[in-house]
Coordinates of C-alpha atoms in Angstrom, one line a residue:
X1 CA 42.7 -3.1 -19.1
X2 CA 41.4 -1.1 -15.8
X3 CA 37.0 -0.5 -15.8
X4 CA 37.9 3.5 -15.3
X5 CA 40.0 2.6 -18.5
X6 CA 37.2 0.6 -20.8
X7 CA 34.7 3.4 -19.7
X8 CA 37.0 5.9 -21.1
X9 CA 37.1 4.5 -24.0
X10 CA 33.5 3.4 -24.4
X11 CA 32.2 6.6 -23.3
X12 CA 34.2 8.1 -26.3
X13 CA 33.2 5.6 -28.5
X14 CA 29.0 6.7 -27.2
X15 CA 29.9 9.9 -28.2
X16 CA 31.3 10.3 -31.3
X17 CA 35.0 11.7 -30.1
X18 CA 36.8 8.7 -31.8
X19 CA 38.8 9.0 -35.5
X20 CA 37.5 7.4 -38.3
X21 CA 40.5 4.7 -37.5
X22 CA 39.8 4.2 -33.7
X23 CA 36.0 3.8 -34.6
X24 CA 37.0 1.3 -36.8
X25 CA 39.9 -0.7 -34.9
X26 CA 37.2 -0.3 -31.6
X27 CA 34.1 -2.2 -33.1
X28 CA 36.4 -5.2 -34.7
X29 CA 37.3 -5.0 -30.8
X30 CA 34.2 -5.6 -29.8
X31 CA 33.4 -7.8 -32.2
X32 CA 36.1 -10.3 -30.7
X33 CA 36.5 -9.7 -27.3
X34 CA 31.9 -9.9 -25.3
X35 CA 33.3 -9.2 -22.8
X36 CA 33.7 -5.3 -24.3
X37 CA 30.7 -5.4 -26.8
X38 CA 29.3 -6.4 -23.1
X39 CA 30.4 -3.7 -21.6
X40 CA 29.4 -0.8 -24.3
X41 CA 25.1 -1.9 -24.5
X42 CA 25.2 -2.2 -20.8
X43 CA 27.1 2.0 -20.5
X44 CA 24.6 3.2 -23.8
X45 CA 21.6 1.8 -21.2
X46 CA 22.8 3.3 -19.1
X47 CA 24.2 6.5 -20.4
X48 CA 20.5 7.0 -21.7
X49 CA 18.5 5.5 -18.1
X50 CA 20.4 9.3 -17.5
X51 CA 18.8 10.8 -19.7
X52 CA 15.7 9.7 -18.4
X53 CA 16.9 12.1 -15.2
X54 CA 15.0 14.9 -17.4
X55 CA 11.8 13.3 -17.4
X56 CA 11.6 12.7 -14.0
X57 CA 11.9 15.9 -13.2
X58 CA 9.3 16.9 -15.3
X59 CA 7.8 13.5 -12.6
X60 CA 8.5 15.5 -9.5
X61 CA 6.6 18.8 -11.4
X62 CA 3.7 16.4 -10.9
X63 CA 4.4 15.2 -7.4
X64 CA 4.4 18.8 -7.2
X65 CA 1.4 20.1 -8.0
X66 CA -0.6 16.8 -6.2
X67 CA 1.0 17.9 -3.6
X68 CA -0.7 21.7 -4.3
X69 CA -4.1 20.5 -5.1
X70 CA -3.8 17.9 -1.9
X71 CA -4.5 19.4 2.1
X72 CA -1.4 17.6 3.0
X73 CA -2.3 19.6 6.5
X74 CA -6.1 18.2 6.6
X75 CA -5.0 14.8 5.2
X76 CA -2.0 15.3 7.6
X77 CA -4.5 15.2 11.1
X78 CA -7.4 12.5 9.3
X79 CA -5.0 10.2 8.7
X80 CA -3.6 10.5 12.9
X81 CA -7.2 9.6 13.5
X82 CA -7.4 6.7 10.7
X83 CA -4.7 4.9 11.0
X84 CA -5.8 2.1 9.4
X85 CA -5.2 4.0 6.6
X86 CA -1.6 4.7 6.7
X87 CA -0.6 1.2 7.4
X88 CA -2.8 0.2 4.2
X89 CA -0.9 2.7 2.5
X90 CA 2.4 1.8 4.1
X91 CA 2.0 -2.2 3.0
X92 CA 0.8 -1.8 -0.3
X93 CA 4.1 0.8 -1.4
X94 CA 7.0 1.2 0.5
X95 CA 8.7 -0.7 -0.9
X96 CA 8.5 1.8 -4.6
X97 CA 8.8 4.2 -2.1
X98 CA 12.6 3.3 -0.8
X99 CA 12.8 2.8 -4.7
X100 CA 11.9 6.3 -5.4
X101 CA 14.5 7.0 -3.4
X102 CA 17.2 4.9 -4.9
X103 CA 16.6 6.6 -8.3
X104 CA 16.3 10.2 -7.3
X105 CA 19.6 9.3 -6.1
X106 CA 21.3 7.5 -8.3
X107 CA 20.4 10.2 -11.3
X108 CA 22.0 13.5 -9.3
X109 CA 25.2 11.4 -8.4
X110 CA 25.2 9.9 -12.3
X111 CA 24.4 13.6 -13.1
X112 CA 27.9 15.2 -11.6
X113 CA 29.6 12.7 -13.2
X114 CA 28.9 14.2 -16.2
X115 CA 29.0 17.7 -15.5
X116 CA 32.7 16.3 -15.1
X117 CA 32.4 17.9 -10.8
X118 CA 33.2 13.1 -10.4
X119 CA 36.3 13.4 -11.6
X120 CA 38.3 11.7 -8.9
X121 CA 39.3 7.5 -9.7
X122 CA 38.6 7.0 -6.1
X123 CA 35.6 8.2 -6.6
X124 CA 34.9 7.1 -11.2
X125 CA 35.7 3.8 -9.0
X126 CA 33.3 4.0 -6.5
X127 CA 30.5 5.6 -9.5
X128 CA 30.9 2.5 -11.7
X129 CA 30.6 0.7 -9.2
X130 CA 26.9 2.0 -8.1
X131 CA 26.5 2.2 -11.9
X132 CA 25.9 -1.5 -11.7
X133 CA 23.6 -1.4 -8.8
X134 CA 21.8 1.4 -10.2
X135 CA 20.9 -1.0 -13.5
X136 CA 20.0 -3.6 -11.6
X137 CA 17.8 -2.3 -9.4
X138 CA 16.3 -0.4 -12.1
X139 CA 15.7 -2.7 -13.9
X140 CA 13.8 -4.5 -11.6
X141 CA 11.6 -1.4 -12.1
X142 CA 10.2 -1.0 -15.3
X143 CA 7.0 -0.3 -13.8
X144 CA 7.6 2.1 -11.1
X145 CA 6.4 5.8 -12.7
X146 CA 3.0 3.4 -13.3
X147 CA 3.0 1.8 -9.4
X148 CA 3.6 5.7 -7.7
X149 CA 1.4 6.7 -10.2
X150 CA -0.9 3.6 -8.1
X151 CA 0.6 4.9 -4.5
X152 CA -1.7 8.7 -5.4
X153 CA -4.5 7.0 -6.5
X154 CA -4.3 4.9 -3.1
X155 CA -4.4 8.7 -0.8
X156 CA -6.5 10.0 -2.9
X157 CA -8.9 7.4 -1.6
X158 CA -7.4 7.1 1.4
X159 CA -9.2 10.8 1.7
X160 CA -12.0 10.6 -0.4
X161 CA -12.8 7.3 2.1
X162 CA -12.4 9.1 5.7
X163 CA -14.6 11.2 4.6
X164 CA -17.3 8.9 3.0
X165 CA -17.0 6.1 5.2
X166 CA -19.3 4.2 8.7
X167 CA -18.9 1.6 11.4
X168 CA -21.6 0.3 9.8
X169 CA -21.9 -3.0 11.8
X170 CA -20.2 -6.6 13.1
X171 CA -19.5 -9.6 12.3
X172 CA -17.4 -12.1 12.4
X173 CA -15.1 -15.6 11.4
X174 CA -17.4 -19.0 9.9
X175 CA -14.0 -20.4 8.6
X176 CA -10.4 -19.3 9.7
X177 CA -9.6 -19.1 5.8
X178 CA -11.0 -15.5 6.0
X179 CA -14.4 -15.7 5.9
X180 CA -17.1 -13.8 7.5
X181 CA -20.9 -13.2 8.0
X182 CA -22.6 -10.7 8.5
X183 CA -25.8 -8.9 8.0
X184 CA -27.1 -8.0 3.8
X185 CA -28.3 -4.9 5.0
X186 CA -25.4 -4.0 6.7
X187 CA -22.9 -4.4 3.5
X188 CA -25.9 -3.3 1.4
X189 CA -24.7 -0.4 -1.5
X190 CA -21.2 -0.2 -0.2
X191 CA -18.8 0.7 -2.7
X192 CA -15.6 -1.0 0.0
X193 CA -15.8 -3.5 2.3
X194 CA -13.3 -3.2 5.0
X195 CA -13.3 -5.2 8.9
X196 CA -11.3 -4.4 11.4
X197 CA -10.3 -6.7 14.6
X198 CA -9.6 -5.8 18.1
X199 CA -6.0 -5.1 17.5
X200 CA -6.9 -3.0 15.8
X201 CA -6.0 -5.2 11.8
X202 CA -7.4 -4.2 9.4
X203 CA -9.0 -5.9 5.7
X204 CA -10.5 -5.5 2.8
X205 CA -13.0 -8.1 2.3
X206 CA -15.4 -8.7 -0.6
X207 CA -18.7 -10.2 -0.3
X208 CA -19.1 -13.8 -2.1
X209 CA -23.3 -14.3 -1.8
X210 CA -26.1 -11.6 0.0
X211 CA -29.3 -12.9 1.2
X212 CA -31.5 -10.4 0.8
X213 CA -34.3 -12.2 2.3
X214 CA -32.5 -13.9 5.5
X215 CA -30.1 -10.7 6.2
X216 CA -27.2 -12.9 5.2
X217 CA -24.1 -11.9 3.8
X218 CA -20.7 -13.9 3.0
X219 CA -17.9 -11.7 2.9
X220 CA -14.7 -13.0 1.6
X221 CA -10.8 -11.6 3.7
X222 CA -8.5 -11.2 0.6
X223 CA -5.8 -8.9 2.1
X224 CA -2.2 -10.0 1.4
X225 CA -1.1 -9.1 4.7
X226 CA -3.9 -11.8 6.7
X227 CA -3.3 -14.6 8.3
X228 CA -5.3 -18.0 8.2
X229 CA -7.4 -17.6 11.9
X230 CA -6.3 -20.2 15.0
X231 CA -9.3 -23.3 14.3
X232 CA -13.0 -21.0 15.4
X233 CA -13.1 -21.3 19.9
X234 CA -17.2 -22.0 19.6
X235 CA -19.5 -24.4 17.5
X236 CA -23.0 -23.3 15.2
X237 CA -25.9 -24.8 17.2
X238 CA -28.7 -26.9 14.7
X239 CA -30.9 -27.1 16.9
X240 CA -33.5 -25.1 18.0
X241 CA -32.7 -23.9 20.9
X242 CA -35.2 -22.9 24.0
X243 CA -37.3 -20.0 25.6
X244 CA -35.0 -18.6 29.1
X245 CA -31.9 -19.8 27.6
X246 CA -29.1 -18.0 28.8
X247 CA -27.6 -16.1 25.4
X248 CA -24.9 -13.1 24.8
X249 CA -23.3 -10.6 22.3
X250 CA -20.1 -9.5 21.5
X251 CA -19.7 -7.1 18.4
X252 CA -19.4 -3.6 17.9
X253 CA -21.6 -0.6 18.7
X254 CA -18.8 1.7 18.6
X255 CA -15.5 1.3 18.6
X256 CA -15.6 -0.9 21.0
X257 CA -15.7 -4.4 22.0
X258 CA -18.6 -5.2 23.6
X259 CA -20.6 -7.0 25.3
X260 CA -23.9 -7.4 26.5
X261 CA -25.9 -10.3 28.3
X262 CA -29.4 -11.3 27.9
X263 CA -31.7 -15.1 27.1
X264 CA -34.0 -16.1 24.3
X265 CA -37.2 -14.5 24.9
X266 CA -39.2 -16.4 21.9
X267 CA -38.8 -18.5 20.0
X268 CA -40.6 -15.8 17.2
X269 CA -39.5 -12.8 15.5
X270 CA -41.5 -9.2 14.5
X271 CA -45.5 -11.2 13.8
X272 CA -44.4 -14.8 14.0
X273 CA -41.7 -14.5 12.2
X274 CA -39.9 -18.1 12.2
X275 CA -36.6 -16.9 10.7
X276 CA -35.8 -15.3 13.8
X277 CA -35.4 -15.7 17.2
X278 CA -36.4 -12.2 19.8
X279 CA -34.0 -12.2 22.6
X280 CA -34.0 -9.6 25.8
X281 CA -30.8 -7.5 24.5
X282 CA -30.6 -4.2 24.2
X283 CA -28.8 -3.4 21.0
X284 CA -27.6 -0.8 18.7
X285 CA -27.2 -1.0 15.3
X286 CA -23.5 -0.8 15.1
X287 CA -24.5 -5.2 16.2
X288 CA -26.0 -5.3 13.5
X289 CA -24.2 -8.7 12.0
X290 CA -22.8 -9.7 15.4
X291 CA -23.3 -13.6 16.6
X292 CA -25.6 -14.1 19.4
X293 CA -24.2 -17.4 21.6
X294 CA -25.9 -19.6 24.6
X295 CA -24.2 -20.2 27.1
X296 CA -22.4 -22.5 26.3
X297 CA -20.8 -20.6 24.0
X298 CA -22.2 -21.6 20.7
X299 CA -23.5 -19.7 17.9
X300 CA -27.6 -19.9 17.8
X301 CA -28.3 -17.1 15.6
X302 CA -27.4 -13.7 13.8
X303 CA -28.2 -10.0 15.5
X304 CA -29.9 -8.6 12.5
X305 CA -32.5 -5.1 14.2
X306 CA -33.4 -4.2 17.4
X307 CA -36.6 -4.7 17.5
X308 CA -38.7 -1.1 17.5
X309 CA -42.6 -2.5 19.9
X310 CA -39.8 -3.4 22.6
X311 CA -37.6 -1.8 24.3
X312 CA -34.6 -3.5 25.2
X313 CA -35.4 -6.9 22.9
X314 CA -33.4 -6.5 19.6
X315 CA -34.4 -10.0 16.6
X316 CA -31.5 -12.8 15.5
X317 CA -31.2 -14.8 13.2
X318 CA -31.1 -18.0 13.6
X319 CA -28.6 -20.6 13.2
X320 CA -30.1 -23.2 10.8
X321 CA -30.3 -20.2 7.9
X322 CA -26.6 -19.6 8.1
X323 CA -25.9 -22.6 6.9
X324 CA -28.7 -22.9 4.2
X325 CA -26.8 -19.6 2.5
X326 CA -23.6 -21.0 2.8
X327 CA -25.4 -24.5 0.5
X328 CA -26.4 -21.8 -1.4
X329 CA -23.0 -19.9 -2.8
X330 CA -21.5 -21.0 -5.8
X331 CA -19.0 -23.5 -5.8
X332 CA -17.5 -21.3 -8.1
X333 CA -17.7 -18.2 -5.3
X334 CA -15.3 -20.6 -2.7
X335 CA -11.8 -20.8 -3.1
X336 CA -12.6 -23.7 -0.4
X337 CA -15.6 -25.2 1.2
X338 CA -17.5 -23.7 4.2
X339 CA -18.1 -26.5 6.8
X340 CA -20.3 -24.8 9.9
X341 CA -18.3 -25.6 12.9
X342 CA -19.7 -28.2 15.5
X343 CA -17.0 -28.7 17.9
X344 CA -16.9 -26.7 20.6
X345 CA -13.3 -25.6 23.6
X346 CA -14.8 -23.2 25.5
X347 CA -18.4 -25.5 26.3
X348 CA -16.7 -25.9 30.3
X349 CA -15.0 -22.1 30.2
X350 CA -16.4 -19.9 32.5
X351 CA -18.2 -16.7 30.2
X352 CA -14.7 -13.9 31.1
X353 CA -13.1 -16.8 29.0
X354 CA -15.3 -17.5 26.3
X355 CA -15.4 -13.8 25.3
X356 CA -11.9 -13.3 25.7
X357 CA -11.2 -16.4 23.4
X358 CA -13.4 -15.5 20.9
X359 CA -12.9 -11.8 21.1
X360 CA -9.9 -12.2 17.9
X361 CA -13.0 -13.8 15.6
X362 CA -14.9 -11.7 15.9
X363 CA -15.0 -7.9 13.4
X364 CA -16.1 -4.7 12.7
X365 CA -18.0 -4.6 9.7
X366 CA -16.5 -0.8 7.6
X367 CA -18.5 0.6 4.6
X368 CA -17.1 2.8 2.9
X369 CA -19.4 4.9 -0.5

């Protein structure tokens, strides 16, 4: 008996089209032949899934209602200027989008079959094979409706994010496995925080630790698309830096990665504050959280504020307080211990070479409220 013939008999059985005698004989066959019994169960399950096509039509109505709710043209125009959001949505949902298309196609073909549109043996043979494929696909995607609803929520959240994000500051890596430091005031009060590298790749981060006293925040990249960085090229200076030293900072006072040179002008900050250096570097709010490096490429501090009483001056938290903040992080908050790098691979390089080497380790910090 061919598959087509067996399925035709199974359909008569499931549709109640057999006589009492035929039904009795077929049920005996089911008990004696496990392959026939398995085919009946599979076909019954497949038939039930096709009956859910009506539910999918209802779900389509829901999508249409959401479409009417969202100003699609405005959303499109805004997404064009925020490609990182599109990338994030695609990373999270491309498999679900593909699955949605597959289910819709198979459901329509199944409907055509049961309404008698597909009648030739070749067409039925193709549908038998198709039935098996779609059955496997649907079984592996039981959460299709729930995940699609989540996708819709992400689109709404993305729209909300566009309306409420601000480019708050800068940050830089303190370890190769995704721990980032920035200022506490940069991320304070945020609903969510993302960072973006010089290539435009955006990653979601969580706040691991904050120290308002030192104005330090430690973040951890939790985005699945993140790949471990290479070894940090810069080291962290533990000893005191001297007045007059050439220093520089890099960061994101705007959309572009920016370099600003200067020098260390005072060993203390505002009103003799010993936590900060004062540096002769003109900075903007977006520089907050960026590193201050000496001529050898060692991190000596973190930009924290612009000096309002002196034009072209800023304050930088000394690097030893970064170490204190890291030491204060509860061990259960860390996946791995953070050891500040003491090796420096850029000490003998020119300034231009140093900047090229460290650029991939400096991030724009985006805050969403």
